GROMACS .gro file of C-alpha atoms in nm:
model
  427
    1MET     CA    1  -1.762   2.024   3.390
    2PRO     CA    2  -1.705   1.948   3.020
    3ASP     CA    3  -1.367   2.026   2.865
    4ILE     CA    4  -1.397   2.357   2.673
    5SER     CA    5  -1.133   2.251   2.419
    6LEU     CA    6  -1.339   1.945   2.324
    7LEU     CA    7  -1.646   2.166   2.286
    8TRP     CA    8  -1.458   2.396   2.047
    9LEU     CA    9  -1.333   2.097   1.851
   10ALA     CA   10  -1.690   1.967   1.822
   11LEU     CA   11  -1.812   2.307   1.699
   12LEU     CA   12  -1.526   2.325   1.449
   13GLY     CA   13  -1.605   1.974   1.327
   14GLY     CA   14  -1.971   2.066   1.287
   15ALA     CA   15  -1.880   2.376   1.086
   16VAL     CA   16  -1.657   2.166   0.857
   17VAL     CA   17  -1.939   1.914   0.803
   18VAL     CA   18  -2.186   2.190   0.711
   19PHE     CA   19  -1.932   2.349   0.473
   20LEU     CA   20  -1.861   2.015   0.302
   21LEU     CA   21  -2.233   1.944   0.266
   22GLN     CA   22  -2.281   2.280   0.096
   23CYS     CA   23  -1.990   2.213  -0.140
   24LEU     CA   24  -2.109   1.862  -0.226
   25LEU     CA   25  -2.479   1.942  -0.265
   26THR     CA   26  -2.496   2.305  -0.378
   27LEU     CA   27  -2.175   2.339  -0.577
   28ASN     CA   28  -2.176   1.973  -0.694
   29MET     CA   29  -1.810   1.940  -0.590
   30LYS     CA   30  -1.636   1.627  -0.715
   31VAL     CA   31  -1.413   1.434  -0.473
   32ASP     CA   32  -1.093   1.283  -0.610
   33SER     CA   33  -1.075   0.926  -0.479
   34ALA     CA   34  -0.695   0.959  -0.465
   35TRP     CA   35  -0.743   1.157  -0.143
   36ILE     CA   36  -0.885   0.846   0.027
   37PHE     CA   37  -0.601   0.634  -0.114
   38SER     CA   38  -0.345   0.883   0.021
   39PHE     CA   39  -0.519   0.932   0.355
   40CYS     CA   40  -0.508   0.559   0.422
   41LEU     CA   41  -0.160   0.494   0.282
   42TYR     CA   42   0.003   0.780   0.474
   43PHE     CA   43  -0.219   0.764   0.781
   44ASP     CA   44   0.079   0.726   1.017
   45LEU     CA   45   0.144   1.098   0.963
   46PHE     CA   46  -0.222   1.201   0.992
   47GLY     CA   47  -0.262   0.974   1.293
   48TYR     CA   48   0.037   1.136   1.463
   49PHE     CA   49  -0.123   1.481   1.439
   50SER     CA   50  -0.469   1.354   1.533
   51LYS     CA   51  -0.333   1.206   1.857
   52LEU     CA   52  -0.203   1.552   1.954
   53VAL     CA   53  -0.552   1.706   1.956
   54LEU     CA   54  -0.810   1.426   1.973
   55PRO     CA   55  -0.865   1.170   2.247
   56GLY     CA   56  -0.930   0.805   2.170
   57PRO     CA   57  -0.790   0.568   1.906
   58SER     CA   58  -0.669   0.726   1.582
   59LEU     CA   59  -0.839   0.450   1.377
   60PHE     CA   60  -1.166   0.631   1.446
   61VAL     CA   61  -1.027   0.931   1.254
   62LEU     CA   62  -0.928   0.708   0.961
   63LEU     CA   63  -1.278   0.564   0.933
   64ALA     CA   64  -1.479   0.876   1.020
   65VAL     CA   65  -1.314   1.155   0.819
   66PRO     CA   66  -1.398   1.022   0.468
   67LEU     CA   67  -1.741   0.898   0.575
   68LEU     CA   68  -1.946   1.209   0.488
   69PRO     CA   69  -1.885   1.219   0.110
   70VAL     CA   70  -1.917   0.838   0.094
   71VAL     CA   71  -2.257   0.831   0.270
   72LEU     CA   72  -2.376   1.121   0.059
   73ALA     CA   73  -2.267   0.941  -0.260
   74LEU     CA   74  -2.460   0.630  -0.156
   75LEU     CA   75  -2.771   0.832  -0.072
   76LEU     CA   76  -2.763   1.004  -0.410
   77GLN     CA   77  -2.663   0.693  -0.609
   78PRO     CA   78  -2.751   0.374  -0.416
   79GLU     CA   79  -2.682   0.168  -0.730
   80LEU     CA   80  -2.308   0.217  -0.668
   81LEU     CA   81  -2.313  -0.072  -0.422
   82ARG     CA   82  -2.458  -0.301  -0.687
   83GLU     CA   83  -2.173  -0.214  -0.920
   84ILE     CA   84  -1.918  -0.294  -0.649
   85PHE     CA   85  -2.077  -0.632  -0.578
   86ALA     CA   86  -2.084  -0.707  -0.951
   87ASN     CA   87  -1.703  -0.705  -0.951
   88GLN     CA   88  -1.558  -1.059  -0.955
   89GLY     CA   89  -1.241  -0.947  -0.778
   90VAL     CA   90  -1.438  -0.807  -0.484
   91TRP     CA   91  -1.611  -1.144  -0.445
   92LEU     CA   92  -1.276  -1.326  -0.451
   93TRP     CA   93  -1.137  -1.109  -0.172
   94GLY     CA   94  -1.463  -1.137   0.021
   95LEU     CA   95  -1.455  -1.515  -0.007
   96PHE     CA   96  -1.099  -1.526   0.126
   97LEU     CA   97  -1.177  -1.298   0.421
   98ALA     CA   98  -1.496  -1.488   0.502
   99TYR     CA   99  -1.309  -1.818   0.504
  100MET     CA  100  -1.042  -1.678   0.737
  101LEU     CA  101  -1.320  -1.573   0.975
  102VAL     CA  102  -1.466  -1.924   0.959
  103THR     CA  103  -1.128  -2.066   1.070
  104LEU     CA  104  -1.188  -1.901   1.408
  105LEU     CA  105  -1.423  -2.192   1.478
  106TRP     CA  106  -1.125  -2.426   1.523
  107ALA     CA  107  -0.866  -2.170   1.633
  108PRO     CA  108  -0.754  -2.170   1.998
  109ALA     CA  109  -0.997  -1.982   2.221
  110ASP     CA  110  -0.739  -1.722   2.326
  111SER     CA  111  -0.610  -1.642   1.975
  112GLY     CA  112  -0.598  -1.285   1.851
  113GLY     CA  113  -0.740  -1.377   1.511
  114LEU     CA  114  -1.051  -1.160   1.530
  115MET     CA  115  -0.841  -0.852   1.610
  116LYS     CA  116  -0.614  -0.927   1.313
  117GLU     CA  117  -0.907  -0.932   1.073
  118PHE     CA  118  -1.050  -0.617   1.232
  119LEU     CA  119  -0.718  -0.436   1.179
  120LEU     CA  120  -0.706  -0.540   0.814
  121LEU     CA  121  -1.066  -0.427   0.765
  122ALA     CA  122  -1.013  -0.094   0.942
  123ARG     CA  123  -0.675  -0.004   0.788
  124GLY     CA  124  -0.721  -0.140   0.438
  125ILE     CA  125  -1.054  -0.275   0.326
  126VAL     CA  126  -1.307  -0.022   0.459
  127PRO     CA  127  -1.103   0.279   0.332
  128ALA     CA  128  -1.058   0.092   0.002
  129ILE     CA  129  -1.436   0.057  -0.030
  130TYR     CA  130  -1.471   0.429   0.048
  131MET     CA  131  -1.227   0.500  -0.236
  132TYR     CA  132  -1.413   0.264  -0.470
  133ILE     CA  133  -1.749   0.432  -0.404
  134LEU     CA  134  -1.616   0.783  -0.463
  135TYR     CA  135  -1.440   0.673  -0.780
  136LEU     CA  136  -1.760   0.521  -0.918
  137LYS     CA  137  -1.946   0.843  -0.841
  138ASP     CA  138  -1.704   1.102  -0.985
  139ARG     CA  139  -1.456   0.891  -1.189
  140GLN     CA  140  -1.154   1.086  -1.066
  141PHE     CA  141  -0.819   0.956  -0.947
  142SER     CA  142  -0.509   1.176  -0.971
  143TRP     CA  143  -0.159   1.048  -0.906
  144SER     CA  144  -0.053   1.409  -0.845
  145VAL     CA  145  -0.263   1.404  -0.527
  146VAL     CA  146  -0.078   1.092  -0.411
  147ALA     CA  147   0.257   1.251  -0.499
  148TRP     CA  148   0.181   1.567  -0.300
  149THR     CA  149   0.065   1.365   0.000
  150GLY     CA  150   0.366   1.134  -0.030
  151LEU     CA  151   0.595   1.437  -0.033
  152ALA     CA  152   0.430   1.569   0.284
  153TYR     CA  153   0.468   1.226   0.446
  154ALA     CA  154   0.836   1.195   0.355
  155LEU     CA  155   0.915   1.548   0.479
  156GLY     CA  156   0.713   1.488   0.795
  157HIS     CA  157   0.908   1.169   0.860
  158LEU     CA  158   1.244   1.340   0.799
  159LEU     CA  159   1.158   1.645   1.014
  160LEU     CA  160   0.953   1.490   1.295
  161GLY     CA  161   1.114   1.144   1.308
  162VAL     CA  162   1.313   1.033   1.613
  163TYR     CA  163   1.584   0.779   1.692
  164SER     CA  164   1.445   0.574   1.978
  165ALA     CA  165   1.599   0.311   2.203
  166GLU     CA  166   1.354   0.057   2.058
  167TYR     CA  167   1.482   0.118   1.702
  168PRO     CA  168   1.843   0.242   1.739
  169GLY     CA  169   1.983   0.419   1.434
  170ARG     CA  170   1.648   0.406   1.251
  171LEU     CA  171   1.449   0.724   1.191
  172THR     CA  172   1.089   0.664   1.296
  173LEU     CA  173   0.775   0.873   1.323
  174PRO     CA  174   0.678   0.892   1.692
  175GLY     CA  175   0.448   0.605   1.780
  176SER     CA  176   0.510   0.427   1.451
  177ASN     CA  177   0.746   0.158   1.321
  178PRO     CA  178   1.038   0.231   1.085
  179ILE     CA  179   0.936  -0.049   0.850
  180PHE     CA  180   0.590   0.109   0.812
  181ASN     CA  181   0.756   0.441   0.726
  182ALA     CA  182   0.985   0.274   0.472
  183ARG     CA  183   0.696   0.090   0.307
  184ALA     CA  184   0.496   0.409   0.256
  185SER     CA  185   0.793   0.611   0.125
  186LEU     CA  186   0.904   0.341  -0.119
  187ILE     CA  187   0.550   0.310  -0.254
  188THR     CA  188   0.572   0.686  -0.313
  189ALA     CA  189   0.902   0.638  -0.495
  190THR     CA  190   0.753   0.374  -0.727
  191ILE     CA  191   0.459   0.602  -0.804
  192CYS     CA  192   0.699   0.882  -0.892
  193LEU     CA  193   0.892   0.651  -1.125
  194TRP     CA  194   0.598   0.507  -1.321
  195ALA     CA  195   0.270   0.693  -1.267
  196GLY     CA  196   0.150   0.935  -1.532
  197LYS     CA  197   0.028   1.294  -1.516
  198ILE     CA  198   0.261   1.406  -1.234
  199PRO     CA  199   0.442   1.735  -1.304
  200LEU     CA  200   0.817   1.675  -1.345
  201PRO     CA  201   0.932   1.912  -1.063
  202LEU     CA  202   0.688   1.747  -0.820
  203ARG     CA  203   0.791   1.401  -0.941
  204LEU     CA  204   1.165   1.463  -0.887
  205LEU     CA  205   1.123   1.642  -0.554
  206THR     CA  206   0.894   1.373  -0.414
  207LEU     CA  207   1.117   1.093  -0.542
  208GLY     CA  208   1.422   1.241  -0.370
  209ALA     CA  209   1.241   1.302  -0.040
  210ALA     CA  210   1.080   0.956  -0.044
  211LEU     CA  211   1.411   0.776  -0.105
  212ALA     CA  212   1.584   0.978   0.168
  213SER     CA  213   1.299   0.895   0.406
  214ALA     CA  214   1.313   0.524   0.325
  215LEU     CA  215   1.691   0.496   0.357
  216ALA     CA  216   1.682   0.677   0.692
  217THR     CA  217   1.476   0.389   0.835
  218GLU     CA  218   1.741   0.129   0.736
  219SER     CA  219   1.459  -0.113   0.657
  220ARG     CA  220   1.593  -0.389   0.433
  221GLY     CA  221   1.286  -0.587   0.326
  222PRO     CA  222   1.092  -0.293   0.173
  223LEU     CA  223   1.408  -0.173  -0.006
  224VAL     CA  224   1.475  -0.512  -0.165
  225ALA     CA  225   1.106  -0.541  -0.263
  226PHE     CA  226   1.120  -0.193  -0.420
  227LEU     CA  227   1.429  -0.283  -0.626
  228VAL     CA  228   1.293  -0.622  -0.735
  229ALA     CA  229   0.948  -0.492  -0.834
  230ASN     CA  230   1.083  -0.199  -1.036
  231ALA     CA  231   1.353  -0.408  -1.204
  232PHE     CA  232   1.091  -0.670  -1.294
  233TYR     CA  233   0.862  -0.413  -1.452
  234LEU     CA  234   1.149  -0.244  -1.638
  235CYS     CA  235   1.248  -0.578  -1.795
  236PHE     CA  236   0.884  -0.660  -1.868
  237SER     CA  237   0.835  -0.322  -2.041
  238LEU     CA  238   1.149  -0.356  -2.253
  239ILE     CA  239   1.054  -0.708  -2.363
  240ARG     CA  240   0.704  -0.593  -2.452
  241LYS     CA  241   0.837  -0.295  -2.647
  242TYR     CA  242   1.078  -0.524  -2.830
  243ARG     CA  243   0.803  -0.770  -2.925
  244GLU     CA  244   0.584  -0.481  -3.045
  245LYS     CA  245   0.884  -0.334  -3.234
  246LYS     CA  246   0.851  -0.006  -3.046
  247LEU     CA  247   1.198   0.020  -2.894
  248GLY     CA  248   1.270   0.302  -3.137
  249TYR     CA  249   1.032   0.525  -2.941
  250LEU     CA  250   1.268   0.499  -2.645
  251SER     CA  251   1.557   0.661  -2.834
  252LYS     CA  252   1.460   1.006  -2.703
  253TRP     CA  253   1.553   0.885  -2.354
  254THR     CA  254   1.902   0.764  -2.454
  255VAL     CA  255   2.088   1.090  -2.390
  256PRO     CA  256   1.911   1.174  -2.059
  257LEU     CA  257   1.969   0.818  -1.932
  258LEU     CA  258   2.336   0.822  -2.030
  259PHE     CA  259   2.378   1.157  -1.855
  260LEU     CA  260   2.201   1.023  -1.546
  261LEU     CA  261   2.417   0.709  -1.540
  262LEU     CA  262   2.739   0.912  -1.578
  263ALA     CA  263   2.630   1.159  -1.308
  264THR     CA  264   2.535   0.876  -1.072
  265GLY     CA  265   2.857   0.688  -1.138
  266GLY     CA  266   3.067   1.001  -1.090
  267THR     CA  267   2.892   1.090  -0.765
  268ALA     CA  268   2.929   0.735  -0.632
  269THR     CA  269   3.299   0.733  -0.721
  270PHE     CA  270   3.359   1.071  -0.557
  271TYR     CA  271   3.182   0.967  -0.236
  272ALA     CA  272   3.289   0.603  -0.247
  273GLU     CA  273   3.467   0.604   0.089
  274PRO     CA  274   3.193   0.772   0.300
  275LEU     CA  275   2.928   0.561   0.124
  276SER     CA  276   3.122   0.246   0.202
  277ASP     CA  277   3.159   0.350   0.567
  278TRP     CA  278   2.787   0.425   0.591
  279VAL     CA  279   2.683   0.090   0.443
  280GLU     CA  280   2.924  -0.102   0.667
  281SER     CA  281   2.787   0.070   0.978
  282SER     CA  282   2.421   0.029   0.877
  283ARG     CA  283   2.174  -0.258   0.877
  284PHE     CA  284   2.210  -0.281   0.498
  285MET     CA  285   2.546  -0.456   0.532
  286VAL     CA  286   2.372  -0.793   0.571
  287LEU     CA  287   2.257  -0.758   0.207
  288PHE     CA  288   2.621  -0.777   0.098
  289ASP     CA  289   2.767  -1.016   0.355
  290ARG     CA  290   2.613  -1.362   0.387
  291ASN     CA  291   2.795  -1.431   0.714
  292GLN     CA  292   2.646  -1.119   0.872
  293LEU     CA  293   2.301  -1.216   0.746
  294GLN     CA  294   2.323  -1.562   0.904
  295GLY     CA  295   2.437  -1.405   1.232
  296ASP     CA  296   2.174  -1.128   1.228
  297ASP     CA  297   1.939  -1.146   1.530
  298ASN     CA  298   1.634  -1.054   1.320
  299TYR     CA  299   1.715  -1.324   1.064
  300ILE     CA  300   1.767  -1.592   1.327
  301GLY     CA  301   1.450  -1.497   1.516
  302ARG     CA  302   1.238  -1.496   1.201
  303MET     CA  303   1.372  -1.834   1.088
  304ASP     CA  304   1.264  -1.976   1.424
  305LEU     CA  305   0.915  -1.823   1.394
  306GLN     CA  306   0.877  -1.949   1.039
  307THR     CA  307   0.987  -2.300   1.139
  308LYS     CA  308   0.711  -2.309   1.403
  309ALA     CA  309   0.459  -2.179   1.150
  310MET     CA  310   0.562  -2.457   0.909
  311GLU     CA  311   0.502  -2.710   1.184
  312LYS     CA  312   0.147  -2.576   1.224
  313LEU     CA  313   0.094  -2.605   0.848
  314GLU     CA  314   0.223  -2.963   0.844
  315ALA     CA  315  -0.005  -3.054   1.136
  316SER     CA  316  -0.317  -2.919   0.962
  317PRO     CA  317  -0.234  -2.872   0.593
  318PHE     CA  318  -0.579  -2.840   0.435
  319LEU     CA  319  -0.781  -2.618   0.674
  320GLY     CA  320  -0.501  -2.468   0.885
  321ALA     CA  321  -0.475  -2.418   1.258
  322GLY     CA  322  -0.718  -2.123   1.266
  323LEU     CA  323  -0.681  -1.747   1.241
  324GLY     CA  324  -0.441  -1.613   1.504
  325SER     CA  325  -0.283  -1.948   1.591
  326VAL     CA  326   0.074  -1.851   1.490
  327THR     CA  327   0.074  -1.489   1.614
  328GLN     CA  328   0.047  -1.310   1.948
  329PRO     CA  329  -0.061  -1.393   2.212
  330LEU     CA  330  -0.014  -1.761   2.122
  331ALA     CA  331   0.332  -1.704   1.971
  332ARG     CA  332   0.623  -1.474   2.047
  333ASP     CA  333   0.567  -1.282   1.724
  334PHE     CA  334   0.417  -1.323   1.376
  335PRO     CA  335   0.618  -1.530   1.123
  336HIS     CA  336   0.719  -1.226   0.912
  337ASN     CA  337   0.595  -1.400   0.597
  338LEU     CA  338   0.238  -1.325   0.494
  339ALA     CA  339   0.190  -1.631   0.270
  340LEU     CA  340   0.328  -1.864   0.536
  341GLU     CA  341   0.107  -1.704   0.802
  342ILE     CA  342  -0.203  -1.744   0.584
  343GLY     CA  343  -0.104  -2.102   0.504
  344ALA     CA  344  -0.042  -2.197   0.867
  345GLU     CA  345  -0.369  -2.041   0.988
  346GLY     CA  346  -0.593  -2.102   0.686
  347GLY     CA  347  -0.429  -2.409   0.536
  348PHE     CA  348  -0.377  -2.468   0.166
  349LEU     CA  349  -0.744  -2.379   0.110
  350GLY     CA  350  -0.697  -2.029   0.257
  351LEU     CA  351  -0.367  -1.986   0.073
  352ALA     CA  352  -0.528  -2.091  -0.256
  353LEU     CA  353  -0.814  -1.841  -0.212
  354TRP     CA  354  -0.567  -1.563  -0.130
  355THR     CA  355  -0.342  -1.650  -0.426
  356LEU     CA  356  -0.639  -1.658  -0.665
  357ALA     CA  357  -0.753  -1.314  -0.549
  358VAL     CA  358  -0.399  -1.172  -0.582
  359LEU     CA  359  -0.345  -1.314  -0.932
  360PHE     CA  360  -0.685  -1.196  -1.058
  361THR     CA  361  -0.623  -0.846  -0.921
  362TRP     CA  362  -0.270  -0.833  -1.062
  363LEU     CA  363  -0.392  -0.921  -1.412
  364VAL     CA  364  -0.661  -0.651  -1.388
  365ALA     CA  365  -0.398  -0.398  -1.277
  366LEU     CA  366  -0.161  -0.497  -1.557
  367ARG     CA  367  -0.431  -0.431  -1.816
  368GLN     CA  368  -0.589  -0.119  -1.668
  369ALA     CA  369  -0.307   0.067  -1.485
  370PRO     CA  370   0.039  -0.100  -1.488
  371VAL     CA  371   0.170   0.119  -1.206
  372LEU     CA  372  -0.077  -0.056  -0.976
  373ALA     CA  373   0.060  -0.393  -1.092
  374ILE     CA  374   0.411  -0.284  -0.990
  375LEU     CA  375   0.285  -0.158  -0.656
  376LEU     CA  376   0.102  -0.484  -0.592
  377VAL     CA  377   0.417  -0.688  -0.664
  378GLN     CA  378   0.617  -0.457  -0.436
  379ALA     CA  379   0.364  -0.475  -0.150
  380ILE     CA  380   0.334  -0.854  -0.171
  381ALA     CA  381   0.714  -0.891  -0.192
  382TYR     CA  382   0.787  -0.698   0.128
  383ALA     CA  383   0.499  -0.880   0.299
  384MET     CA  384   0.692  -1.203   0.231
  385ALA     CA  385   0.999  -1.061   0.406
  386SER     CA  386   0.836  -0.884   0.698
  387GLY     CA  387   0.460  -0.898   0.678
  388ASP     CA  388   0.162  -1.004   0.884
  389PHE     CA  389  -0.210  -1.046   0.826
  390GLY     CA  390  -0.334  -0.745   1.020
  391TYR     CA  391  -0.078  -0.471   0.961
  392ASN     CA  392   0.006  -0.530   0.593
  393PHE     CA  393  -0.288  -0.337   0.455
  394GLU     CA  394  -0.125  -0.153   0.163
  395TYR     CA  395  -0.171  -0.435  -0.085
  396MET     CA  396  -0.545  -0.430  -0.013
  397MET     CA  397  -0.569  -0.060  -0.099
  398ILE     CA  398  -0.370  -0.119  -0.417
  399ALA     CA  399  -0.584  -0.422  -0.506
  400PHE     CA  400  -0.911  -0.230  -0.473
  401ALA     CA  401  -0.764   0.063  -0.667
  402ALA     CA  402  -0.707  -0.182  -0.953
  403LEU     CA  403  -1.046  -0.349  -0.918
  404MET     CA  404  -1.234  -0.020  -0.929
  405LEU     CA  405  -1.102   0.027  -1.284
  406LEU     CA  406  -1.268  -0.298  -1.394
  407PRO     CA  407  -1.609  -0.221  -1.547
  408ALA     CA  408  -1.893  -0.423  -1.401
  409ARG     CA  409  -2.057  -0.509  -1.731
  410ARG     CA  410  -1.870  -0.689  -2.008
  411LYS     CA  411  -2.015  -0.468  -2.283
  412GLU     CA  412  -1.857  -0.156  -2.126
  413ARG     CA  413  -1.502  -0.288  -2.116
  414VAL     CA  414  -1.379  -0.195  -2.461
  415ALA     CA  415  -1.500   0.166  -2.429
  416ALA     CA  416  -1.375   0.194  -2.072
  417ARG     CA  417  -1.027   0.077  -2.170
  418HIS     CA  418  -0.999   0.385  -2.390
  419GLU     CA  419  -1.161   0.615  -2.134
  420TYR     CA  420  -0.899   0.530  -1.872
  421LEU     CA  421  -0.631   0.679  -2.099
  422VAL     CA  422  -0.798   1.021  -2.101
  423CYS     CA  423  -0.632   1.287  -1.883
  424HIS     CA  424  -0.951   1.323  -1.679
  425TYR     CA  425  -0.876   0.989  -1.516
  426ARG     CA  426  -0.503   1.050  -1.470
  427VAL     CA  427  -0.431   0.693  -1.363
   0.00000   0.00000   0.00000
């Protein structure tokens, strides 16, 4: 006898599909592509709730939920795919991924390389293509949508998170990993610091919740990457303003910044002792004590994994040892350094293709939407400290968000550069 609850869920799903079709076709509803960006970036929260009511793997939900408006957009405007394939950056990423698949030919037979590429496709690339298609159709991307979703994610993590025996002292969403939670919340924090067109109350509230969420995980790599990326862009912006002789425009921020610095300094002084006790008892202490860092179990274990990955790279420097050759099940764990993992498995050829795609995308982001350039630096930086090929998908979403702003035809670029500054785009 069929489960009645599943039948009701199917009927509810069918009603939602019919309602969405009516909205998209009859009312000509526009879909903000930021919803796809947010759904993928914060899917740990959505996946947690989907597991409570739906059987089967949650990845199916990630791929299936946005599918209806995407398929409808392609049916109405099939030329959208041509515009995507006219993008040089998409070809660069496709070339890299295709080469990594080819390396399976000389990878060990029992490697998990195919699953790694499947995870990257399912978590990052396919949702990124969904986002790209919807953006080309309706030309809408709102950072306010990302901020609202990031706020929900941070509050969900703080309210629903648990301290498990697997990750002692680190707040984690059930079934997730604290470092994943920290990565998502610190991306939210960077967006709140630099993205435009976010209302100030929402910006401040989301920033506070995201930082609290990230610190509760005690994840060190994402925090250092967040600080480095934002400091880098701040220095870059000041130098650019100085060269353009526009530093005078920043004078209106002098008093608020001085007030903020004094308030922060006063608060830190007042709570100096409890803050010191908290840092000393947390995992962050290794950032201040070199001896503790060198004796840290995670540090020692990762150095051992990276040494073995370097040996693979030295044994096959040009083509690599094949996708999956330095990760489970052939190794105890992944090397916790994305570039080293790509180099060991794809050789210098794979690493060169990946670097070329990253640099091209970063330059596009810097010209079209600088906040995406900061996010890309941040995502790549924490992938160097604790990243792997399959589960570090955020930089792919960020990369495609930058590439979708690049007009396909050269003659459109000058006009488009001005269009992207209009409030309608809100990027």
